Amino acid sequence: MSTSFTIYPAIDIRGGKCVRLFQGDYAQETVYADSPLEMAREWVAQGASWIHLVDLDGAKEGLPVNGELIKTIARSVSVPVQVGGGIRTEEHINDYLEAGVSRVILGTAAIEDEPFTERILRRYREKIAIGLDCRGGMVATRGWLTTTDVSATELANRLAQYGAETFIYTDIARDGTLTGPNVEEIFALARATGKTVIASGGVSVLDDLTALHRYAGEGVGGAIVGKALYTKAFTLTEAVSWLRECE
């Protein structure tokens, strides 16, 4: 399998602002920008080829809360965006896709309503990504507030049979911690499913991207980067230059 590698700068939205959480804890929030739209434009200016948007309020409430802002961002930037958080119905999916969102991420719905997910995957195919947010290898749902007894690999293999082509693997224990991604688990998931897996959580230095990129030809399709960019551990411009050198 040959997979291109993409860096996805993350914009997590809560209360209309660009924030980051520590290990998914809503009580441990840092506000990095008042305007997610301006943040998106800044990432594009620095060379982003995709943008990753998360409606944190939506993930918690079970329906899009910052949807209008997200749709404005999708219409306002010149690169594709992917969106997750609170997307539980086909109406939510259509609403985003019609507004210009390129890929919609299903998380809670993918595990709590498998017949729905099967139908959506068969209909929308590559416009759907499956978000696997995990604690100890087990999938968490509802804004990471509930941990299930279903393993990421078990769920991913089932959904791959329905047409899932892209998975986003988040190790919750590493998210927002700058402790490095769980490269072994991410690669193991790509190998087990034969599908594209995007890493999320823990990237702190360019060497972390190098460790992931090593498996780009074997299904690891990129990395979502948040806190490292916001704390200026490295810039997106530097990461884009690094990627050009790698490829």
PDB file of C-alpha atoms in Angstrom:
ATOM      1  CA  MET A   1       0.000   0.000   0.000  1.00  0.00           C
ATOM      2  CA  SER A   2       1.276   3.446  -0.900  1.00  0.00           C
ATOM      3  CA  THR A   3      -0.124   6.325   1.134  1.00  0.00           C
ATOM      4  CA  SER A   4       0.631  10.018   0.891  1.00  0.00           C
ATOM      5  CA  PHE A   5       1.365  11.730   4.195  1.00  0.00           C
ATOM      6  CA  THR A   6      -0.598  14.828   5.218  1.00  0.00           C
ATOM      7  CA  ILE A   7      -0.136  17.211   8.135  1.00  0.00           C
ATOM      8  CA  TYR A   8      -3.487  18.336   9.518  1.00  0.00           C
ATOM      9  CA  PRO A   9      -3.322  21.440  11.745  1.00  0.00           C
ATOM     10  CA  ALA A  10      -6.096  21.093  14.311  1.00  0.00           C
ATOM     11  CA  ILE A  11      -8.652  23.676  15.322  1.00  0.00           C
ATOM     12  CA  ASP A  12     -10.685  22.534  18.312  1.00  0.00           C
ATOM     13  CA  ILE A  13     -13.688  24.788  18.858  1.00  0.00           C
ATOM     14  CA  ARG A  14     -15.428  25.364  22.165  1.00  0.00           C
ATOM     15  CA  GLY A  15     -17.659  28.324  22.898  1.00  0.00           C
ATOM     16  CA  GLY A  16     -16.783  29.728  19.489  1.00  0.00           C
ATOM     17  CA  LYS A  17     -13.078  29.922  20.332  1.00  0.00           C
ATOM     18  CA  CYS A  18     -10.007  27.917  19.355  1.00  0.00           C
ATOM     19  CA  VAL A  19      -8.951  25.836  22.373  1.00  0.00           C
ATOM     20  CA  ARG A  20      -6.944  22.779  23.369  1.00  0.00           C
ATOM     21  CA  LEU A  21      -7.836  20.270  26.058  1.00  0.00           C
ATOM     22  CA  PHE A  22      -5.420  18.190  28.121  1.00  0.00           C
ATOM     23  CA  GLN A  23      -6.161  14.459  27.668  1.00  0.00           C
ATOM     24  CA  GLY A  24      -9.684  15.329  26.548  1.00  0.00           C
ATOM     25  CA  ASP A  25     -10.529  16.899  29.911  1.00  0.00           C
ATOM     26  CA  TYR A  26     -13.044  19.715  29.440  1.00  0.00           C
ATOM     27  CA  ALA A  27     -11.925  21.167  32.779  1.00  0.00           C
ATOM     28  CA  GLN A  28      -8.350  21.544  31.498  1.00  0.00           C
ATOM     29  CA  GLU A  29      -8.789  23.956  28.622  1.00  0.00           C
ATOM     30  CA  THR A  30      -6.446  26.536  27.145  1.00  0.00           C
ATOM     31  CA  VAL A  31      -7.801  29.195  24.774  1.00  0.00           C
ATOM     32  CA  TYR A  32      -5.340  29.879  21.945  1.00  0.00           C
ATOM     33  CA  ALA A  33      -7.378  32.138  19.655  1.00  0.00           C
ATOM     34  CA  ASP A  34     -10.653  34.031  19.792  1.00  0.00           C
ATOM     35  CA  SER A  35     -11.335  33.438  16.088  1.00  0.00           C
ATOM     36  CA  PRO A  36     -11.130  29.896  14.673  1.00  0.00           C
ATOM     37  CA  LEU A  37     -11.731  31.395  11.208  1.00  0.00           C
ATOM     38  CA  GLU A  38      -8.645  33.599  11.450  1.00  0.00           C
ATOM     39  CA  MET A  39      -6.714  30.616  12.807  1.00  0.00           C
ATOM     40  CA  ALA A  40      -7.739  28.559   9.778  1.00  0.00           C
ATOM     41  CA  ARG A  41      -6.603  31.332   7.448  1.00  0.00           C
ATOM     42  CA  GLU A  42      -3.275  31.470   9.269  1.00  0.00           C
ATOM     43  CA  TRP A  43      -2.721  27.724   8.817  1.00  0.00           C
ATOM     44  CA  VAL A  44      -3.462  28.044   5.102  1.00  0.00           C
ATOM     45  CA  ALA A  45      -0.997  30.935   4.882  1.00  0.00           C
ATOM     46  CA  GLN A  46       1.639  28.689   6.475  1.00  0.00           C
ATOM     47  CA  GLY A  47       1.103  25.977   3.877  1.00  0.00           C
ATOM     48  CA  ALA A  48      -1.657  23.702   5.210  1.00  0.00           C
ATOM     49  CA  SER A  49      -3.061  21.349   2.578  1.00  0.00           C
ATOM     50  CA  TRP A  50      -5.913  20.225   4.887  1.00  0.00           C
ATOM     51  CA  ILE A  51      -7.455  21.543   8.110  1.00  0.00           C
ATOM     52  CA  HIS A  52      -8.874  19.399  10.910  1.00  0.00           C
ATOM     53  CA  LEU A  53     -11.849  20.934  12.761  1.00  0.00           C
ATOM     54  CA  VAL A  54     -13.460  19.592  15.929  1.00  0.00           C
ATOM     55  CA  ASP A  55     -16.671  20.838  17.502  1.00  0.00           C
ATOM     56  CA  LEU A  56     -15.885  20.060  21.156  1.00  0.00           C
ATOM     57  CA  ASP A  57     -19.255  21.359  22.336  1.00  0.00           C
ATOM     58  CA  GLY A  58     -20.902  19.197  19.707  1.00  0.00           C
ATOM     59  CA  ALA A  59     -19.020  16.092  20.795  1.00  0.00           C
ATOM     60  CA  LYS A  60     -20.299  16.593  24.320  1.00  0.00           C
ATOM     61  CA  GLU A  61     -23.875  17.532  23.393  1.00  0.00           C
ATOM     62  CA  GLY A  62     -24.367  14.963  20.624  1.00  0.00           C
ATOM     63  CA  LEU A  63     -25.195  17.417  17.841  1.00  0.00           C
ATOM     64  CA  PRO A  64     -23.352  20.220  16.019  1.00  0.00           C
ATOM     65  CA  VAL A  65     -23.117  23.268  18.290  1.00  0.00           C
ATOM     66  CA  ASN A  66     -20.510  25.316  16.408  1.00  0.00           C
ATOM     67  CA  GLY A  67     -21.802  24.120  13.035  1.00  0.00           C
ATOM     68  CA  GLU A  68     -22.414  27.538  11.495  1.00  0.00           C
ATOM     69  CA  LEU A  69     -18.895  28.673  12.341  1.00  0.00           C
ATOM     70  CA  ILE A  70     -17.447  25.457  10.920  1.00  0.00           C
ATOM     71  CA  LYS A  71     -19.418  25.866   7.693  1.00  0.00           C
ATOM     72  CA  THR A  72     -18.169  29.454   7.414  1.00  0.00           C
ATOM     73  CA  ILE A  73     -14.586  28.198   7.746  1.00  0.00           C
ATOM     74  CA  ALA A  74     -15.155  25.505   5.093  1.00  0.00           C
ATOM     75  CA  ARG A  75     -16.467  28.141   2.677  1.00  0.00           C
ATOM     76  CA  SER A  76     -13.724  30.644   3.479  1.00  0.00           C
ATOM     77  CA  VAL A  77     -10.504  28.660   3.066  1.00  0.00           C
ATOM     78  CA  SER A  78      -8.919  27.358  -0.105  1.00  0.00           C
ATOM     79  CA  VAL A  79      -8.011  23.906   1.222  1.00  0.00           C
ATOM     80  CA  PRO A  80     -10.226  20.943   2.163  1.00  0.00           C
ATOM     81  CA  VAL A  81     -11.417  20.567   5.740  1.00  0.00           C
ATOM     82  CA  GLN A  82     -12.452  17.546   7.756  1.00  0.00           C
ATOM     83  CA  VAL A  83     -14.871  17.906  10.650  1.00  0.00           C
ATOM     84  CA  GLY A  84     -15.737  15.871  13.721  1.00  0.00           C
ATOM     85  CA  GLY A  85     -17.755  16.387  16.877  1.00  0.00           C
ATOM     86  CA  GLY A  86     -21.446  15.712  17.474  1.00  0.00           C
ATOM     87  CA  ILE A  87     -22.184  14.298  14.027  1.00  0.00           C
ATOM     88  CA  ARG A  88     -24.813  11.638  14.699  1.00  0.00           C
ATOM     89  CA  THR A  89     -27.360  11.843  11.843  1.00  0.00           C
ATOM     90  CA  GLU A  90     -27.397  11.827   8.048  1.00  0.00           C
ATOM     91  CA  GLU A  91     -28.826  15.339   8.180  1.00  0.00           C
ATOM     92  CA  HIS A  92     -25.709  16.509  10.048  1.00  0.00           C
ATOM     93  CA  ILE A  93     -23.511  14.860   7.417  1.00  0.00           C
ATOM     94  CA  ASN A  94     -25.397  16.338   4.468  1.00  0.00           C
ATOM     95  CA  ASP A  95     -25.440  19.772   6.065  1.00  0.00           C
ATOM     96  CA  TYR A  96     -21.660  19.812   6.350  1.00  0.00           C
ATOM     97  CA  LEU A  97     -20.946  18.278   2.943  1.00  0.00           C
ATOM     98  CA  GLU A  98     -23.285  20.704   1.197  1.00  0.00           C
ATOM     99  CA  ALA A  99     -21.474  23.585   2.919  1.00  0.00           C
ATOM    100  CA  GLY A 100     -18.164  22.525   1.432  1.00  0.00           C
ATOM    101  CA  VAL A 101     -16.727  20.209   4.083  1.00  0.00           C
ATOM    102  CA  SER A 102     -14.656  17.546   2.309  1.00  0.00           C
ATOM    103  CA  ARG A 103     -14.697  14.808   4.939  1.00  0.00           C
ATOM    104  CA  VAL A 104     -16.935  14.163   7.926  1.00  0.00           C
ATOM    105  CA  ILE A 105     -15.665  12.214  10.927  1.00  0.00           C
ATOM    106  CA  LEU A 106     -17.960   9.782  12.715  1.00  0.00           C
ATOM    107  CA  GLY A 107     -16.983   8.823  16.252  1.00  0.00           C
ATOM    108  CA  THR A 108     -19.724   7.984  18.733  1.00  0.00           C
ATOM    109  CA  ALA A 109     -22.218   7.084  16.006  1.00  0.00           C
ATOM    110  CA  ALA A 110     -19.762   4.594  14.527  1.00  0.00           C
ATOM    111  CA  ILE A 111     -19.831   2.455  17.655  1.00  0.00           C
ATOM    112  CA  GLU A 112     -23.290   3.143  19.063  1.00  0.00           C
ATOM    113  CA  ASP A 113     -25.218   2.736  15.798  1.00  0.00           C
ATOM    114  CA  GLU A 114     -23.446   0.325  13.498  1.00  0.00           C
ATOM    115  CA  PRO A 115     -26.362  -0.157  11.037  1.00  0.00           C
ATOM    116  CA  PHE A 116     -26.442   3.625  10.547  1.00  0.00           C
ATOM    117  CA  THR A 117     -22.680   3.698  10.039  1.00  0.00           C
ATOM    118  CA  GLU A 118     -22.811   0.870   7.517  1.00  0.00           C
ATOM    119  CA  ARG A 119     -25.463   2.713   5.482  1.00  0.00           C
ATOM    120  CA  ILE A 120     -23.527   6.007   5.645  1.00  0.00           C
ATOM    121  CA  LEU A 121     -20.249   4.374   4.593  1.00  0.00           C
ATOM    122  CA  ARG A 122     -21.859   2.641   1.650  1.00  0.00           C
ATOM    123  CA  ARG A 123     -23.454   5.909   0.522  1.00  0.00           C
ATOM    124  CA  TYR A 124     -20.711   8.477   1.148  1.00  0.00           C
ATOM    125  CA  ARG A 125     -17.568   6.317   0.931  1.00  0.00           C
ATOM    126  CA  GLU A 126     -14.397   8.428   0.987  1.00  0.00           C
ATOM    127  CA  LYS A 127     -16.230  11.466   2.395  1.00  0.00           C
ATOM    128  CA  ILE A 128     -16.474   9.674   5.741  1.00  0.00           C
ATOM    129  CA  ALA A 129     -13.645   9.050   8.200  1.00  0.00           C
ATOM    130  CA  ILE A 130     -14.012   6.993  11.347  1.00  0.00           C
ATOM    131  CA  GLY A 131     -12.626   8.533  14.507  1.00  0.00           C
ATOM    132  CA  LEU A 132     -11.242   5.938  16.902  1.00  0.00           C
ATOM    133  CA  ASP A 133     -10.590   7.718  20.185  1.00  0.00           C
ATOM    134  CA  CYS A 134      -8.987   5.200  22.507  1.00  0.00           C
ATOM    135  CA  ARG A 135      -8.000   4.624  26.115  1.00  0.00           C
ATOM    136  CA  GLY A 136      -5.794   1.585  26.536  1.00  0.00           C
ATOM    137  CA  GLY A 137      -6.759   0.398  23.075  1.00  0.00           C
ATOM    138  CA  MET A 138     -10.504   0.586  23.838  1.00  0.00           C
ATOM    139  CA  VAL A 139     -12.780   3.014  21.990  1.00  0.00           C
ATOM    140  CA  ALA A 140     -14.203   5.991  23.906  1.00  0.00           C
ATOM    141  CA  THR A 141     -17.368   7.858  22.899  1.00  0.00           C
ATOM    142  CA  ARG A 142     -19.444  10.937  23.731  1.00  0.00           C
ATOM    143  CA  GLY A 143     -16.642  13.452  23.753  1.00  0.00           C
ATOM    144  CA  TRP A 144     -14.308  10.895  25.376  1.00  0.00           C
ATOM    145  CA  LEU A 145     -16.527  10.805  28.452  1.00  0.00           C
ATOM    146  CA  THR A 146     -17.422   7.101  28.082  1.00  0.00           C
ATOM    147  CA  THR A 147     -15.010   4.217  27.454  1.00  0.00           C
ATOM    148  CA  THR A 148     -16.431   1.073  25.826  1.00  0.00           C
ATOM    149  CA  ASP A 149     -15.226  -2.529  25.842  1.00  0.00           C
ATOM    150  CA  VAL A 150     -14.685  -2.547  22.071  1.00  0.00           C
ATOM    151  CA  SER A 151     -11.107  -2.525  20.769  1.00  0.00           C
ATOM    152  CA  ALA A 152     -10.043  -0.153  18.001  1.00  0.00           C
ATOM    153  CA  THR A 153      -8.871  -3.017  15.788  1.00  0.00           C
ATOM    154  CA  GLU A 154     -12.082  -5.003  16.217  1.00  0.00           C
ATOM    155  CA  LEU A 155     -14.278  -2.034  15.321  1.00  0.00           C
ATOM    156  CA  ALA A 156     -12.057  -0.868  12.460  1.00  0.00           C
ATOM    157  CA  ASN A 157     -12.036  -4.292  10.814  1.00  0.00           C
ATOM    158  CA  ARG A 158     -15.825  -4.467  10.948  1.00  0.00           C
ATOM    159  CA  LEU A 159     -16.263  -0.978   9.508  1.00  0.00           C
ATOM    160  CA  ALA A 160     -13.667  -1.620   6.801  1.00  0.00           C
ATOM    161  CA  GLN A 161     -15.985  -4.346   5.515  1.00  0.00           C
ATOM    162  CA  TYR A 162     -18.670  -1.675   5.046  1.00  0.00           C
ATOM    163  CA  GLY A 163     -16.357   0.574   3.059  1.00  0.00           C
ATOM    164  CA  ALA A 164     -14.442   2.631   5.617  1.00  0.00           C
ATOM    165  CA  GLU A 165     -11.180   3.751   4.014  1.00  0.00           C
ATOM    166  CA  THR A 166      -9.862   6.289   6.537  1.00  0.00           C
ATOM    167  CA  PHE A 167      -9.470   6.010  10.298  1.00  0.00           C
ATOM    168  CA  ILE A 168      -8.277   8.671  12.720  1.00  0.00           C
ATOM    169  CA  TYR A 169      -6.614   7.119  15.745  1.00  0.00           C
ATOM    170  CA  THR A 170      -6.398   9.232  18.882  1.00  0.00           C
ATOM    171  CA  ASP A 171      -4.637   7.979  21.986  1.00  0.00           C
ATOM    172  CA  ILE A 172      -6.513  10.027  24.587  1.00  0.00           C
ATOM    173  CA  ALA A 173      -3.775   9.588  27.190  1.00  0.00           C
ATOM    174  CA  ARG A 174      -1.379  11.387  24.860  1.00  0.00           C
ATOM    175  CA  ASP A 175      -3.677  14.054  23.431  1.00  0.00           C
ATOM    176  CA  GLY A 176      -2.567  17.552  24.354  1.00  0.00           C
ATOM    177  CA  THR A 177       0.381  16.186  26.356  1.00  0.00           C
ATOM    178  CA  LEU A 178       3.253  16.598  23.848  1.00  0.00           C
ATOM    179  CA  THR A 179       4.528  13.130  24.836  1.00  0.00           C
ATOM    180  CA  GLY A 180       4.743  11.655  21.339  1.00  0.00           C
ATOM    181  CA  PRO A 181       2.214   9.670  19.292  1.00  0.00           C
ATOM    182  CA  ASN A 182       1.496   5.992  19.849  1.00  0.00           C
ATOM    183  CA  VAL A 183       3.313   4.964  16.677  1.00  0.00           C
ATOM    184  CA  GLU A 184       3.150   1.231  17.375  1.00  0.00           C
ATOM    185  CA  GLU A 185      -0.635   1.171  17.818  1.00  0.00           C
ATOM    186  CA  ILE A 186      -1.204   3.412  14.814  1.00  0.00           C
ATOM    187  CA  PHE A 187       0.897   1.246  12.525  1.00  0.00           C
ATOM    188  CA  ALA A 188      -0.645  -1.936  13.958  1.00  0.00           C
ATOM    189  CA  LEU A 189      -4.115  -0.615  13.106  1.00  0.00           C
ATOM    190  CA  ALA A 190      -3.071   0.272   9.546  1.00  0.00           C
ATOM    191  CA  ARG A 191      -1.526  -3.167   9.096  1.00  0.00           C
ATOM    192  CA  ALA A 192      -4.537  -4.990  10.571  1.00  0.00           C
ATOM    193  CA  THR A 193      -7.109  -3.167   8.434  1.00  0.00           C
ATOM    194  CA  GLY A 194      -5.179  -2.470   5.247  1.00  0.00           C
ATOM    195  CA  LYS A 195      -6.674   1.039   5.358  1.00  0.00           C
ATOM    196  CA  THR A 196      -5.359   4.560   5.884  1.00  0.00           C
ATOM    197  CA  VAL A 197      -4.819   5.612   9.494  1.00  0.00           C
ATOM    198  CA  ILE A 198      -4.228   9.235  10.494  1.00  0.00           C
ATOM    199  CA  ALA A 199      -2.447   9.752  13.810  1.00  0.00           C
ATOM    200  CA  SER A 200      -3.832  12.152  16.387  1.00  0.00           C
ATOM    201  CA  GLY A 201      -2.486  13.067  19.804  1.00  0.00           C
ATOM    202  CA  GLY A 202       0.938  13.594  21.298  1.00  0.00           C
ATOM    203  CA  VAL A 203       2.994  15.045  18.430  1.00  0.00           C
ATOM    204  CA  SER A 204       5.534  17.359  20.061  1.00  0.00           C
ATOM    205  CA  VAL A 205       8.567  17.607  17.756  1.00  0.00           C
ATOM    206  CA  LEU A 206       9.342  17.052  14.089  1.00  0.00           C
ATOM    207  CA  ASP A 207      10.974  13.743  15.016  1.00  0.00           C
ATOM    208  CA  ASP A 208       7.512  12.480  15.983  1.00  0.00           C
ATOM    209  CA  LEU A 209       6.364  13.158  12.437  1.00  0.00           C
ATOM    210  CA  THR A 210       9.455  11.374  11.136  1.00  0.00           C
ATOM    211  CA  ALA A 211       8.573   8.312  13.230  1.00  0.00           C
ATOM    212  CA  LEU A 212       5.077   8.243  11.718  1.00  0.00           C
ATOM    213  CA  HIS A 213       6.222   9.042   8.183  1.00  0.00           C
ATOM    214  CA  ARG A 214       8.395   5.932   8.270  1.00  0.00           C
ATOM    215  CA  TYR A 215       5.159   3.963   7.777  1.00  0.00           C
ATOM    216  CA  ALA A 216       3.619   6.222   5.122  1.00  0.00           C
ATOM    217  CA  GLY A 217       3.994   3.470   2.551  1.00  0.00           C
ATOM    218  CA  GLU A 218       2.188   1.049   4.842  1.00  0.00           C
ATOM    219  CA  GLY A 219      -0.997   2.920   5.583  1.00  0.00           C
ATOM    220  CA  VAL A 220      -0.081   5.710   8.020  1.00  0.00           C
ATOM    221  CA  GLY A 221      -1.556   8.625   6.116  1.00  0.00           C
ATOM    222  CA  GLY A 222      -0.651  11.630   8.195  1.00  0.00           C
ATOM    223  CA  ALA A 223      -0.811  13.346  11.544  1.00  0.00           C
ATOM    224  CA  ILE A 224      -3.172  15.794  13.195  1.00  0.00           C
ATOM    225  CA  VAL A 225      -1.091  18.373  15.034  1.00  0.00           C
ATOM    226  CA  GLY A 226      -2.474  20.758  17.602  1.00  0.00           C
ATOM    227  CA  LYS A 227      -0.722  21.764  20.780  1.00  0.00           C
ATOM    228  CA  ALA A 228       2.784  21.569  19.279  1.00  0.00           C
ATOM    229  CA  LEU A 229       1.796  24.269  16.784  1.00  0.00           C
ATOM    230  CA  TYR A 230      -0.022  26.422  19.318  1.00  0.00           C
ATOM    231  CA  THR A 231       2.868  26.332  21.775  1.00  0.00           C
ATOM    232  CA  LYS A 232       5.305  26.931  18.905  1.00  0.00           C
ATOM    233  CA  ALA A 233       7.291  23.750  19.505  1.00  0.00           C
ATOM    234  CA  PHE A 234       7.597  23.997  15.727  1.00  0.00           C
ATOM    235  CA  THR A 235       5.745  25.983  13.091  1.00  0.00           C
ATOM    236  CA  LEU A 236       3.495  24.605  10.390  1.00  0.00           C
ATOM    237  CA  THR A 237       5.819  26.213   7.841  1.00  0.00           C
ATOM    238  CA  GLU A 238       8.689  24.152   9.275  1.00  0.00           C
ATOM    239  CA  ALA A 239       6.582  20.995   9.201  1.00  0.00           C
ATOM    240  CA  VAL A 240       5.553  21.561   5.586  1.00  0.00           C
ATOM    241  CA  SER A 241       9.202  22.098   4.610  1.00  0.00           C
ATOM    242  CA  TRP A 242      10.147  18.917   6.474  1.00  0.00           C
ATOM    243  CA  LEU A 243       7.488  16.988   4.584  1.00  0.00           C
ATOM    244  CA  ARG A 244       8.740  18.256   1.220  1.00  0.00           C
ATOM    245  CA  GLU A 245      12.235  17.075   2.092  1.00  0.00           C
ATOM    246  CA  CYS A 246      10.895  13.648   3.062  1.00  0.00           C
ATOM    247  CA  GLU A 247       9.026  13.203  -0.178  1.00  0.00           C
TER     248      GLU A 247
END
